[in-house]
Short mmCIF file of C-alpha atoms in Angstrom, two decimals:
data_model
loop_
_atom_site.label_atom_id
_atom_site.label_comp_id
_atom_site.label_asym_id
_atom_site.label_seq_id
_atom_site.Cartn_x
_atom_site.Cartn_y
_atom_site.Cartn_z
CA MET X 86 7.19 26.46 -3.62
CA GLN X 87 5.48 29.57 -2.30
CA LEU X 88 2.17 29.34 -0.43
CA VAL X 89 -0.03 32.13 0.92
CA VAL X 90 -0.32 31.52 4.67
CA ALA X 91 -2.14 34.66 5.86
CA ARG X 92 -3.55 38.06 4.94
CA ILE X 93 -2.88 41.06 7.15
CA GLY X 94 -5.99 42.79 8.49
CA ARG X 95 -6.40 45.96 10.48
CA ALA X 96 -4.00 47.42 13.00
CA HIS X 97 -4.58 46.46 16.64
CA GLY X 98 -3.70 48.95 19.34
CA ILE X 99 -0.92 51.53 19.00
CA LYS X 100 2.24 49.42 19.23
CA GLY X 101 2.36 47.99 15.71
CA GLU X 102 0.33 44.80 16.08
CA VAL X 103 -1.94 43.63 13.26
CA THR X 104 -4.75 41.12 13.01
CA VAL X 105 -4.24 38.38 10.46
CA GLU X 106 -6.60 36.15 8.51
CA VAL X 107 -4.88 32.76 8.77
CA ARG X 108 -4.79 30.67 5.59
CA THR X 109 -2.77 27.72 6.82
CA ASP X 110 -3.61 24.71 9.00
CA GLU X 111 -0.22 25.10 10.68
CA PRO X 112 -0.05 28.69 11.96
CA GLU X 113 2.32 27.72 14.78
CA LEU X 114 4.80 26.48 12.16
CA ARG X 115 4.33 29.11 9.44
CA LEU X 116 3.56 32.19 11.56
CA GLY X 117 5.80 31.76 14.58
CA PRO X 118 8.30 34.33 15.90
CA GLY X 119 11.38 34.49 13.69
CA ALA X 120 9.56 33.41 10.52
CA VAL X 121 10.59 35.46 7.49
CA LEU X 122 7.77 35.80 4.97
CA ALA X 123 7.63 37.15 1.44
CA THR X 124 4.74 39.47 0.67
CA GLU X 125 2.31 40.42 -2.05
CA PRO X 126 2.82 43.22 -2.98
CA ALA X 127 6.51 42.28 -2.92
CA ALA X 128 7.66 45.84 -2.09
CA THR X 129 6.10 45.53 1.39
CA GLY X 130 8.38 42.70 2.46
CA PRO X 131 10.01 40.54 3.36
CA LEU X 132 8.55 40.71 6.86
CA THR X 133 10.01 39.00 9.93
CA ILE X 134 7.56 38.04 12.69
CA GLU X 135 8.70 39.40 16.05
CA THR X 136 5.80 38.31 18.28
CA GLY X 137 2.48 36.55 17.96
CA ARG X 138 -0.45 36.05 20.32
CA VAL X 139 -4.13 35.15 20.22
CA HIS X 140 -6.59 37.80 21.37
CA SER X 141 -10.37 37.22 21.36
CA GLY X 142 -9.95 34.30 18.98
CA ARG X 143 -7.83 36.23 16.45
CA LEU X 144 -4.11 35.94 15.81
CA LEU X 145 -2.18 39.15 16.34
CA LEU X 146 1.31 39.57 14.92
CA ARG X 147 4.01 42.21 15.28
CA PHE X 148 6.74 42.48 12.68
CA GLU X 149 10.31 43.68 13.16
CA GLY X 150 10.56 47.39 12.40
CA VAL X 151 6.79 48.02 12.71
CA ARG X 152 6.42 50.05 15.89
CA ASP X 153 3.21 52.09 15.65
CA ARG X 154 -0.36 51.99 14.41
CA THR X 155 0.40 54.01 11.24
CA ALA X 156 3.08 51.55 10.11
CA ALA X 157 0.82 48.60 10.98
CA GLU X 158 -2.13 50.05 9.07
CA ALA X 159 0.09 50.50 5.99
CA LEU X 160 0.42 46.69 5.86
CA ARG X 161 -3.32 46.09 5.63
CA ASN X 162 -4.41 43.54 2.96
CA THR X 163 -0.82 42.39 2.39
CA LEU X 164 -0.55 38.64 1.70
CA LEU X 165 2.07 36.71 3.69
CA ILE X 166 3.85 34.01 1.69
CA ALA X 167 5.93 31.13 3.06
CA GLU X 168 8.48 29.09 1.16
CA VAL X 169 7.47 25.42 1.46
CA ASP X 170 9.27 22.31 0.22
CA PRO X 171 6.93 20.78 -2.41
CA ASP X 172 7.63 17.31 -0.98
CA GLU X 173 6.76 18.36 2.56
CA LEU X 174 3.56 16.84 3.93
CA PRO X 175 1.31 18.04 6.77
CA GLU X 176 1.88 16.41 10.17
CA GLU X 177 -1.63 14.90 10.32
CA GLU X 178 -2.35 11.98 7.99
CA ASP X 179 -5.76 13.32 6.88
CA GLU X 180 -4.59 16.89 6.21
CA PHE X 181 -3.47 18.30 2.88
CA TYR X 182 -1.86 21.44 1.57
CA ASP X 183 -3.85 23.42 -0.99
CA HIS X 184 -1.29 22.73 -3.72
CA GLN X 185 -1.84 18.98 -3.25
CA LEU X 186 -5.58 19.34 -3.87
CA ILE X 187 -5.63 21.82 -6.76
CA ASP X 188 -6.26 20.07 -10.10
CA LEU X 189 -7.48 16.81 -8.53
CA ASP X 190 -10.32 15.17 -10.46
CA VAL X 191 -13.55 15.01 -8.48
CA VAL X 192 -15.54 11.82 -9.00
CA LEU X 193 -18.48 10.00 -7.45
CA ALA X 194 -17.94 6.59 -5.82
CA ASP X 195 -19.04 4.91 -9.07
CA GLY X 196 -16.41 6.85 -11.04
CA THR X 197 -18.76 9.43 -12.57
CA GLU X 198 -16.71 12.55 -13.32
CA ILE X 199 -17.89 15.74 -11.59
CA GLY X 200 -15.05 18.12 -12.47
CA ARG X 201 -11.66 19.42 -11.34
CA ILE X 202 -10.68 21.34 -8.20
CA THR X 203 -9.53 24.82 -9.24
CA GLU X 204 -9.48 26.58 -5.86
CA ILE X 205 -9.78 25.97 -2.12
CA SER X 206 -11.88 28.51 -0.21
CA HIS X 207 -11.05 28.68 3.52
CA LEU X 208 -14.13 29.72 5.51
CA PRO X 209 -14.34 30.00 9.30
CA SER X 210 -16.61 26.95 9.58
CA GLN X 211 -15.07 24.71 6.90
CA ASP X 212 -13.09 24.61 3.68
CA LEU X 213 -14.76 24.47 0.27
CA PHE X 214 -13.55 22.92 -2.96
CA ILE X 215 -14.34 25.15 -5.94
CA VAL X 216 -14.87 22.59 -8.70
CA GLU X 217 -15.03 23.43 -12.39
CA ARG X 218 -17.52 21.19 -14.23
CA PRO X 219 -16.83 19.92 -17.77
CA ASP X 220 -19.38 22.46 -19.09
CA GLY X 221 -17.40 25.33 -17.51
CA SER X 222 -19.81 25.94 -14.62
CA GLU X 223 -18.63 25.80 -10.99
CA VAL X 224 -19.91 23.92 -7.96
CA MET X 225 -18.81 24.34 -4.34
CA ILE X 226 -18.22 21.16 -2.34
CA PRO X 227 -17.69 21.31 1.43
CA PHE X 228 -14.45 19.58 2.41
CA VAL X 229 -16.03 17.52 5.19
CA GLU X 230 -15.63 13.82 5.88
CA GLU X 231 -19.31 13.02 5.22
CA ILE X 232 -19.05 14.34 1.64
CA VAL X 233 -15.39 13.95 0.62
CA THR X 234 -14.83 10.27 1.39
CA GLU X 235 -11.38 9.80 -0.12
CA ILE X 236 -8.40 11.84 -1.30
CA ASP X 237 -6.15 9.70 -3.50
CA LEU X 238 -3.02 11.68 -4.40
CA GLU X 239 -1.53 8.81 -6.40
CA GLU X 240 -4.61 8.59 -8.63
CA GLN X 241 -5.00 12.40 -8.48
CA ARG X 242 -8.66 12.26 -7.51
CA ALA X 243 -11.12 13.15 -4.77
CA VAL X 244 -14.07 10.79 -4.27
CA ILE X 245 -17.30 12.38 -3.03
CA THR X 246 -20.74 11.20 -1.92
CA PRO X 247 -22.77 14.42 -2.21
CA PRO X 248 -26.20 14.84 -0.62
CA PRO X 249 -29.14 15.34 -3.04
CA GLY X 250 -29.05 18.77 -4.64
CA LEU X 251 -25.37 19.57 -4.02
CA ILE X 252 -24.27 18.70 -7.56
CA ASP X 253 -27.60 18.69 -9.38
CA GLU X 254 -30.06 21.28 -8.08
CA SER X 255 -32.97 19.39 -9.65
CA GLU X 256 -32.41 16.64 -7.06
CA ALA X 257 -32.75 18.99 -4.10
CA VAL X 258 -35.38 18.09 -1.50
CA ILE X 259 -37.59 21.11 -0.85
CA ALA X 260 -40.04 21.07 2.05
CA SER X 261 -43.25 22.97 1.36
CA SER X 262 -44.11 25.47 4.07
CA ARG X 263 -47.84 25.06 3.25
CA ASP X 264 -47.66 21.33 4.06
CA GLU X 265 -45.88 22.05 7.34
CA GLU X 266 -48.65 24.41 8.43
CA THR X 267 -51.33 21.76 7.84
CA GLY X 268 -49.31 19.25 9.83
CA ASP X 269 -49.14 16.73 6.98
CA ALA X 270 -47.26 13.72 8.38
CA ALA X 271 -45.39 12.97 5.15
CA SER X 272 -44.06 16.50 4.81
CA GLY X 273 -43.02 16.43 8.47
CA ASP X 274 -40.60 13.67 7.60
CA ALA X 275 -39.25 15.66 4.66
CA ALA X 276 -38.76 18.77 6.76
CA GLY X 277 -36.84 16.75 9.33
CA THR X 278 -34.45 15.23 6.81
CA PRO X 279 -30.90 16.33 7.65
CA LYS X 280 -29.27 18.23 4.84
CA GLY X 281 -25.56 18.49 4.04
CA ASP X 282 -23.42 21.45 5.00
CA ALA X 283 -23.76 23.31 1.72
#
């Protein structure tokens, strides 16, 4: 099975290094020196990683045969694709590969159906489930422990306990700025209510 593990960004310096947007939880395994990766577009690859290092919080890679800034810049926006055994599991017990989560049914703790995971969006702060509702609309659910309480691969479902307003906007708690200005005690409590990472 092929999985996208990174996207090449801009060239870095003049010796052929590139920045990469990592799309795997295991960059040391998938993006280490010697790794041979397929590419999209396919004509760009395959690419073999020669060196890798972290600079200012970003992963920099150099590929065999890419020796200058011009060659590195020509790789920009190329997707890097690793071949992964479909039965392979992440090292950590509570981690999952994207392909394990796609198509899972999303339900509330009481079994109420919310929808089906169609995509995983990897953001710097957290991952998001893109969930298609039965009516065709989409909702984004942060993949955090407080909201996604269980991933059951055998039952093919993800159990969530969403904060008010995440699934149904009509349930959202909205603090009135006018009440805050008057110092109304009741609204002070509402304004201080912690909200989910949405």
